[in-house]
Every structure is written in structure tokens, then in C-alpha cells.
mmCIF file of C-alpha atoms and ligand atoms in Angstrom:
data_model
loop_
_atom_site.group_PDB
_atom_site.id
_atom_site.type_symbol
_atom_site.label_atom_id
_atom_site.label_comp_id
_atom_site.label_asym_id
_atom_site.label_seq_id
_atom_site.Cartn_x
_atom_site.Cartn_y
_atom_site.Cartn_z
ATOM 1 C CA MET A 271 89.671 77.538 84.791
ATOM 2 C CA SER A 272 89.685 81.034 83.424
ATOM 3 C CA SER A 273 88.205 81.681 79.996
ATOM 4 C CA PRO A 274 90.569 82.701 77.179
ATOM 5 C CA GLU A 275 89.392 86.306 77.144
ATOM 6 C CA GLU A 276 90.326 86.661 80.810
ATOM 7 C CA LYS A 277 93.794 85.378 80.077
ATOM 8 C CA PHE A 278 96.555 87.733 80.853
ATOM 9 C CA CYS A 279 98.553 89.132 77.926
ATOM 10 C CA LEU A 280 101.617 91.318 78.467
ATOM 11 C CA LYS A 281 101.139 92.991 75.120
ATOM 12 C CA ASP A 282 97.851 94.585 76.225
ATOM 13 C CA VAL A 283 99.518 95.798 79.387
ATOM 14 C CA LEU A 284 102.402 97.405 77.576
ATOM 15 C CA LEU A 285 100.019 99.026 75.137
ATOM 16 C CA SER A 286 98.463 100.927 78.082
ATOM 17 C CA PHE A 287 101.679 102.914 77.957
ATOM 18 C CA LYS A 288 100.833 103.794 74.373
ATOM 19 C CA SER A 289 97.285 104.855 75.184
ATOM 20 C CA CYS A 290 98.403 107.077 78.060
ATOM 21 C CA LEU A 291 100.486 109.311 75.782
ATOM 22 C CA VAL A 292 98.637 112.405 74.579
ATOM 23 C CA ASP A 293 99.434 115.821 73.064
ATOM 24 C CA ASN A 294 102.222 114.497 70.862
ATOM 25 C CA ASP A 295 103.975 112.827 73.790
ATOM 26 C CA GLN A 296 103.783 116.061 75.735
ATOM 27 C CA ASP A 297 101.475 114.683 78.416
ATOM 28 C CA VAL A 298 100.405 111.442 80.079
ATOM 29 C CA LEU A 299 96.883 110.433 81.101
ATOM 30 C CA LEU A 300 97.068 109.201 84.661
ATOM 31 C CA GLU A 301 94.220 106.712 84.417
ATOM 32 C CA HIS A 302 95.819 104.810 81.533
ATOM 33 C CA TYR A 303 99.238 105.031 83.165
ATOM 34 C CA LEU A 304 97.803 103.397 86.288
ATOM 35 C CA ASN A 305 96.088 100.737 84.171
ATOM 36 C CA GLY A 306 99.499 99.832 82.801
ATOM 37 C CA TRP A 307 100.833 99.445 86.338
ATOM 38 C CA LYS A 308 97.838 97.382 87.423
ATOM 39 C CA GLY A 309 98.484 94.982 84.557
ATOM 40 C CA LEU A 310 102.169 94.750 85.452
ATOM 41 C CA VAL A 311 101.270 93.938 89.056
ATOM 42 C CA LYS A 312 98.958 91.175 87.818
ATOM 43 C CA PHE A 313 101.769 89.811 85.709
ATOM 44 C CA MET A 314 104.179 89.958 88.620
ATOM 45 C CA ASN A 315 101.687 88.154 90.873
ATOM 46 C CA SER A 316 101.456 85.361 88.325
ATOM 47 C CA LEU A 317 105.189 84.794 88.848
ATOM 48 C CA GLY A 318 104.684 83.746 92.455
ATOM 49 C CA SER A 319 104.286 85.067 95.965
ATOM 50 C CA ILE A 320 108.011 85.785 96.339
ATOM 51 C CA PHE A 321 107.331 89.129 94.677
ATOM 52 C CA SER A 322 104.454 90.058 96.965
ATOM 53 C CA PHE A 323 106.642 92.567 98.856
ATOM 54 C CA VAL A 324 107.105 94.377 95.544
ATOM 55 C CA SER A 325 103.498 94.177 94.433
ATOM 56 C CA LYS A 326 102.253 95.383 97.845
ATOM 57 C CA ASP A 327 104.258 98.576 97.471
ATOM 58 C CA ALA A 328 103.194 99.050 93.846
ATOM 59 C CA VAL A 329 99.502 98.450 94.715
ATOM 60 C CA ASN A 330 99.773 100.899 97.566
ATOM 61 C CA LYS A 331 101.141 103.586 95.266
ATOM 62 C CA ILE A 332 98.532 102.900 92.574
ATOM 63 C CA GLN A 333 95.861 103.205 95.281
ATOM 64 C CA ILE A 334 97.211 106.556 96.492
ATOM 65 C CA MET A 335 96.951 107.881 92.929
ATOM 66 C CA GLU A 336 93.482 106.422 92.362
ATOM 67 C CA ASN A 337 92.278 108.120 95.526
ATOM 68 C CA PHE A 338 93.502 111.463 94.180
ATOM 69 C CA LEU A 339 91.733 110.783 90.882
ATOM 70 C CA LYS A 340 88.482 109.926 92.652
ATOM 71 C CA GLY A 341 88.771 112.741 95.182
ATOM 72 C CA THR A 342 87.335 116.251 95.159
ATOM 73 C CA ASN A 343 90.275 117.579 93.140
ATOM 74 C CA GLY A 344 90.170 114.646 90.753
ATOM 75 C CA GLU A 345 90.169 116.774 87.607
ATOM 76 C CA LYS A 346 93.562 118.198 88.647
ATOM 77 C CA TYR A 347 94.963 114.683 88.436
ATOM 78 C CA GLN A 348 93.859 113.833 84.898
ATOM 79 C CA THR A 349 97.375 114.135 83.515
ATOM 80 C CA LEU A 350 100.908 114.237 84.922
ATOM 81 C CA ARG A 351 101.319 117.799 83.723
ATOM 82 C CA SER A 352 98.137 118.993 85.453
ATOM 83 C CA MET A 353 99.078 117.098 88.631
ATOM 84 C CA VAL A 354 102.536 118.692 88.831
ATOM 85 C CA GLU A 355 101.128 122.153 88.191
ATOM 86 C CA TYR A 356 98.355 121.753 90.745
ATOM 87 C CA GLU A 357 100.448 120.210 93.522
ATOM 88 C CA LEU A 358 103.288 122.710 93.135
ATOM 89 C CA ASN A 359 100.962 125.716 93.007
ATOM 90 C CA SER A 360 99.093 124.586 96.103
ATOM 91 C CA ASN A 361 102.189 123.624 98.111
ATOM 92 C CA LYS A 362 101.329 119.975 98.302
ATOM 93 C CA VAL A 363 104.830 118.731 97.565
ATOM 94 C CA ASP A 364 107.506 118.277 100.227
ATOM 95 C CA LEU A 365 110.748 119.222 98.542
ATOM 96 C CA THR A 366 113.108 118.574 101.424
ATOM 97 C CA ASN A 367 111.617 116.171 103.914
ATOM 98 C CA HIS A 368 108.823 113.691 103.706
ATOM 99 C CA SER A 369 106.621 114.783 106.574
ATOM 100 C CA ASN A 370 104.094 117.558 106.024
ATOM 101 C CA ASN A 371 102.390 116.153 102.933
ATOM 102 C CA PRO A 372 103.465 112.545 103.174
ATOM 103 C CA ASN A 373 102.110 111.093 99.972
ATOM 104 C CA SER A 374 101.950 113.751 97.319
ATOM 105 C CA GLY A 375 101.040 112.601 93.826
ATOM 106 C CA CYS A 376 104.401 113.910 92.613
ATOM 107 C CA ARG A 377 106.530 111.795 94.988
ATOM 108 C CA THR A 378 104.317 108.742 94.477
ATOM 109 C CA ILE A 379 104.545 108.914 90.673
ATOM 110 C CA LEU A 380 108.311 109.469 90.977
ATOM 111 C CA ARG A 381 108.626 105.998 92.579
ATOM 112 C CA LEU A 382 106.660 104.383 89.753
ATOM 113 C CA HIS A 383 108.612 106.426 87.223
ATOM 114 C CA ARG A 384 111.911 105.053 88.556
ATOM 115 C CA ALA A 385 110.480 101.535 88.406
ATOM 116 C CA LEU A 386 109.447 102.145 84.796
ATOM 117 C CA ARG A 387 113.110 102.707 83.975
ATOM 118 C CA TRP A 388 113.911 99.302 85.473
ATOM 119 C CA LEU A 389 111.131 97.749 83.380
ATOM 120 C CA GLN A 390 112.351 99.408 80.212
ATOM 121 C CA LEU A 391 115.925 98.168 80.783
ATOM 122 C CA PHE A 392 114.825 94.681 81.782
ATOM 123 C CA LEU A 393 112.487 94.167 78.817
ATOM 124 C CA GLU A 394 115.095 95.494 76.425
ATOM 125 C CA LYS A 395 117.638 93.052 77.852
ATOM 126 C CA LEU A 396 115.133 90.221 77.483
ATOM 127 C CA ARG A 397 114.398 91.217 73.898
ATOM 128 C CA THR A 398 118.041 91.096 72.892
ATOM 129 C CA SER A 399 118.981 88.123 75.105
ATOM 130 C CA SER A 400 120.200 84.787 73.846
ATOM 131 C CA GLU A 401 118.518 81.470 74.582
ATOM 132 C CA ASP A 402 120.924 80.649 77.400
ATOM 133 C CA SER A 403 120.607 84.041 79.141
ATOM 134 C CA LYS A 404 119.473 83.946 82.749
ATOM 135 C CA THR A 405 116.418 86.075 83.548
ATOM 136 C CA SER A 406 117.714 86.583 87.107
ATOM 137 C CA THR A 407 120.963 88.083 85.775
ATOM 138 C CA LEU A 408 119.193 90.312 83.246
ATOM 139 C CA CYS A 409 116.782 91.473 85.930
ATOM 140 C CA ALA A 410 119.569 92.162 88.455
ATOM 141 C CA GLU A 411 121.596 94.114 85.898
ATOM 142 C CA ALA A 412 118.578 96.241 84.975
ATOM 143 C CA TYR A 413 117.819 96.788 88.676
ATOM 144 C CA ASN A 414 121.396 97.761 89.546
ATOM 145 C CA ASP A 415 121.419 100.307 86.732
ATOM 146 C CA SER A 416 118.161 101.926 87.845
ATOM 147 C CA LEU A 417 115.995 101.406 90.940
ATOM 148 C CA ALA A 418 118.761 100.032 93.152
ATOM 149 C CA ASN A 419 120.322 103.487 93.295
ATOM 150 C CA PHE A 420 117.264 104.703 95.203
ATOM 151 C CA HIS A 421 116.842 101.748 97.559
ATOM 152 C CA PRO A 422 118.465 101.140 100.941
ATOM 153 C CA TRP A 423 120.668 98.069 101.432
ATOM 154 C CA ILE A 424 117.975 95.869 102.938
ATOM 155 C CA ILE A 425 115.619 96.289 99.963
ATOM 156 C CA ARG A 426 118.447 95.779 97.481
ATOM 157 C CA LYS A 427 119.387 92.587 99.256
ATOM 158 C CA THR A 428 115.804 91.262 99.376
ATOM 159 C CA ALA A 429 115.197 92.155 95.723
ATOM 160 C CA THR A 430 118.412 90.475 94.597
ATOM 161 C CA VAL A 431 117.468 87.260 96.414
ATOM 162 C CA ALA A 432 113.954 87.317 94.925
ATOM 163 C CA PHE A 433 115.341 87.631 91.386
ATOM 164 C CA TYR A 434 116.736 84.091 91.678
ATOM 165 C CA ALA A 435 113.141 82.857 91.823
ATOM 166 C CA LEU A 436 112.356 84.249 88.367
ATOM 167 C CA PRO A 437 111.377 81.567 85.870
ATOM 168 C CA ALA A 438 113.819 80.669 83.110
ATOM 169 C CA ARG A 439 113.678 82.667 79.875
ATOM 170 C CA ASN A 440 111.419 80.297 77.906
ATOM 171 C CA LYS A 441 108.988 79.911 80.817
ATOM 172 C CA PHE A 442 109.016 83.682 81.362
ATOM 173 C CA PHE A 443 108.109 84.248 77.711
ATOM 174 C CA GLU A 444 105.328 81.699 78.052
ATOM 175 C CA VAL A 445 103.773 83.501 81.046
ATOM 176 C CA MET A 446 103.666 86.679 78.950
ATOM 177 C CA ASN A 447 101.060 84.850 76.889
ATOM 178 C CA VAL A 448 101.987 86.480 73.616
ATOM 179 C CA GLY A 449 102.929 83.456 71.497
ATOM 180 C CA THR A 450 106.188 81.987 70.273
ATOM 181 C CA THR A 451 109.596 83.325 71.287
ATOM 182 C CA GLU A 452 109.792 85.171 67.957
ATOM 183 C CA GLU A 453 106.402 86.736 68.606
ATOM 184 C CA VAL A 454 107.446 87.804 72.102
ATOM 185 C CA ILE A 455 110.598 89.418 70.737
ATOM 186 C CA GLU A 456 108.635 91.210 68.054
ATOM 187 C CA MET A 457 106.027 92.387 70.565
ATOM 188 C CA LEU A 458 108.745 93.746 72.858
ATOM 189 C CA GLY A 459 110.320 95.587 69.959
ATOM 190 C CA GLU A 460 106.986 97.197 69.224
ATOM 191 C CA ALA A 461 105.765 97.918 72.758
ATOM 192 C CA VAL A 462 108.840 98.831 74.843
ATOM 193 C CA PRO A 463 109.366 102.113 72.933
ATOM 194 C CA TYR A 464 105.994 103.328 74.242
ATOM 195 C CA ALA A 465 107.122 102.761 77.814
ATOM 196 C CA SER A 466 110.331 104.609 76.917
ATOM 197 C CA ARG A 467 108.391 107.555 75.563
ATOM 198 C CA VAL A 468 106.348 107.758 78.764
ATOM 199 C CA TYR A 469 109.570 107.550 80.762
ATOM 200 C CA ASP A 470 111.270 110.279 78.722
ATOM 201 C CA PHE A 471 108.340 112.647 78.985
ATOM 202 C CA THR A 472 108.058 112.191 82.768
ATOM 203 C CA GLN A 473 111.794 112.558 83.233
ATOM 204 C CA GLU A 474 111.771 115.848 81.360
ATOM 205 C CA LEU A 475 108.721 117.168 83.208
ATOM 206 C CA TYR A 476 110.192 116.287 86.612
ATOM 207 C CA SER A 477 113.603 117.611 85.714
ATOM 208 C CA LYS A 478 112.153 120.925 84.559
ATOM 209 C CA HIS A 479 110.434 121.356 87.914
ATOM 210 C CA ASN A 480 113.338 119.987 89.992
ATOM 211 C CA LEU A 481 111.267 117.080 91.245
ATOM 212 C CA LEU A 482 113.652 114.202 90.575
ATOM 213 C CA ASP A 483 114.858 113.949 94.187
ATOM 214 C CA LEU A 484 111.583 114.215 96.090
ATOM 215 C CA PRO A 485 111.866 112.523 99.497
HETATM 216 C C1 1PZ B 278 109.327 90.453 87.174
HETATM 217 C C2 1PZ B 278 110.126 90.559 88.373
HETATM 218 C C3 1PZ B 278 109.760 91.630 89.277
HETATM 219 C C4 1PZ B 278 110.931 92.258 89.871
HETATM 220 C C5 1PZ B 278 110.645 93.595 90.419
HETATM 221 C C6 1PZ B 278 111.847 94.473 90.391
HETATM 222 C C7 1PZ B 278 111.744 95.676 91.231
HETATM 223 C C8 1PZ B 278 112.251 95.458 92.596
HETATM 224 C C9 1PZ B 278 111.800 96.564 93.473
HETATM 225 C C10 1PZ B 278 111.773 96.252 94.900
HETATM 226 C C11 1PZ B 278 110.939 97.244 95.646
HETATM 227 C C12 1PZ B 278 110.332 96.726 96.830
HETATM 228 C C13 1PZ B 278 109.709 97.298 97.892
HETATM 229 C C14 1PZ B 278 109.419 98.704 98.207
HETATM 230 C C15 1PZ B 278 110.191 99.690 98.055
HETATM 231 C C16 1PZ B 278 109.860 101.117 98.394
HETATM 232 O O1 1PZ B 278 110.597 101.477 99.524
HETATM 233 C C17 1PZ B 278 110.225 101.982 97.217
HETATM 234 C C18 1PZ B 278 110.274 103.457 97.546
HETATM 235 O O2 1PZ B 278 109.042 103.917 97.957
HETATM 236 P P1 1PZ B 278 108.937 104.785 99.314
HETATM 237 O O3 1PZ B 278 109.432 103.878 100.431
HETATM 238 O O4 1PZ B 278 109.817 105.974 99.114
HETATM 239 O O5 1PZ B 278 107.468 105.132 99.444
HETATM 240 N N1 1PZ B 278 109.281 101.734 96.142
HETATM 241 C C19 1PZ B 278 109.640 101.660 94.849
HETATM 242 O O6 1PZ B 278 110.784 101.836 94.498
HETATM 243 C C20 1PZ B 278 108.569 101.353 93.838
HETATM 244 C C21 1PZ B 278 108.690 99.932 93.396
HETATM 245 C C22 1PZ B 278 107.633 99.555 92.430
HETATM 246 C C23 1PZ B 278 107.992 98.283 91.756
HETATM 247 C C24 1PZ B 278 107.033 97.905 90.703
HETATM 248 C C25 1PZ B 278 107.517 96.734 89.951
HETATM 249 C C26 1PZ B 278 106.561 96.297 88.919
HETATM 250 C C27 1PZ B 278 107.024 95.044 88.305
HETATM 251 C C28 1PZ B 278 106.436 94.717 87.024
HETATM 252 C C29 1PZ B 278 106.817 93.345 86.618
HETATM 253 C C30 1PZ B 278 106.734 93.063 85.205
#
């Protein structure tokens, strides 16, 4: 049995997206951003092995970024702004095809950034859902309005099938380990806006540098 302090709590995870915002929402600390993702992966793993194809990809991308942070140019990867500046100035970003510099920080973060949009939409749908709402439907709607647009047919198909394995709304709220339904709804109302602010900042930064379509 795990001790209470080791118990997973979605609120702490979402608050990582608060602690990663710096400079008046004009920059994002990569380490805290990745901590948020690590917590989300943990949460996803607690929902069952059906999502392991998703968590494998997320873990892989987190690892790519952690290797940059630990590497010789680690200080260039402290924030999203410094990463973009560094990688663009040193020609580390493939703008047209994904071959010379396969896993740039910019293209890797772009994948997580698109997934953050899904998360934002999904959690907002959950927050405003009624008791008889189906988590699988909410999740599929959020996915179709975001990530699905960037995924080939086979991944869309697999993801859509996996969504049916999501626990029902009350069970899902329980796994978040935040408290009663009212407390979960309140927590989401408080925490989702931080994820939105991180999303908005990244979107603007990437758009300014024409990085939103990196292969
Ligand atoms: C709580 C339920 C979890 C549902 C998760 C919904 C997202 C479905 C996404 C399915 C993606 C699966 C596999 C890999 C896809 C990759 O091809 C793409 C593009 O990367 P590339 O091939 O270009 O390197 N990867 C992504 O789009 C990133 C996906 C990250 C998903 C993280 C989800 C975190 C979930 C948190 C749960 C609270």
C-alpha cells in the first residue's frame, strides 16, 4: 500500500502549469512544464494499460526534452523562449522535412503543446458536464477538436477505441484524488486556466516564429 503522501493528486499536477509560468506569462520554465507532463502520464497510467501507447509517446518526448536540459547546452533549454531562440539561431529546426535534425526541442514541444490543447478542452468539458455525461464522449469531442487534426487515420482510430475504456465520470473524478465532485469541479475551475495560459503563450511564441507546422 502506498502512503497518503505518495498518493497521486491531479491538483498538484495541474498546478505545475502555474509554476512554469514566468515573466508575467511571457515565458515558460521547461523543467516545471515537463513535471506537469510527468504527472499527467502518471495519472493516465493509473487509468489502465489501454493508454500505454499514448504514455509511451509522451514519455519519449519528455525524455528527449530532459536530455536537452541535461546536455551540454542545457542552459539554452531553461525556458521555451530561450529554446526557440537557440534552436532557430543554430539551425537545429527542420522547417520542411523531418530528417536532418530529427528531434528538435521545438518540434517535440509542439507535439506536447497540441496535446495540452486537448487536455484543456477535455477538462473544461468535464468541469461543465452533467452527472450523466459520458467521459468517452467528452474525451472524443475534445480530441476531434484538437489533436485528431494532426494524427493519421490509424492513430485516430486507435485513440477513439481506447476512449471507450475511460472510467465513468464519478470514478474518473475519484481517481483524480481531489475530493468530492464539487471539490473536483472547483479545482478544475481554478487550475485549468493555468494550463490555458501556458497554451496561449506557447501558441503565440510558435506562431510568431512560424513554428506551428513543424514536421
Ligand atoms: C485520460 C485519457 C487519455 C487520453 C489521451 C488522449 C490523447 C490521445 C493521443 C494519442 C496519441 C498516441 C500516440 C502517438 C502519437 C504520435 O504520433 C504523435 C505525434 O508525434 P510524432 O509522431 O510526430 O513524433 N504524438 C502526439 O500527438 C503527442 C501525444 C501526447 C499525448 C499526451 C497525453 C497526456 C494525457 C494526459 C491524461 C490526463
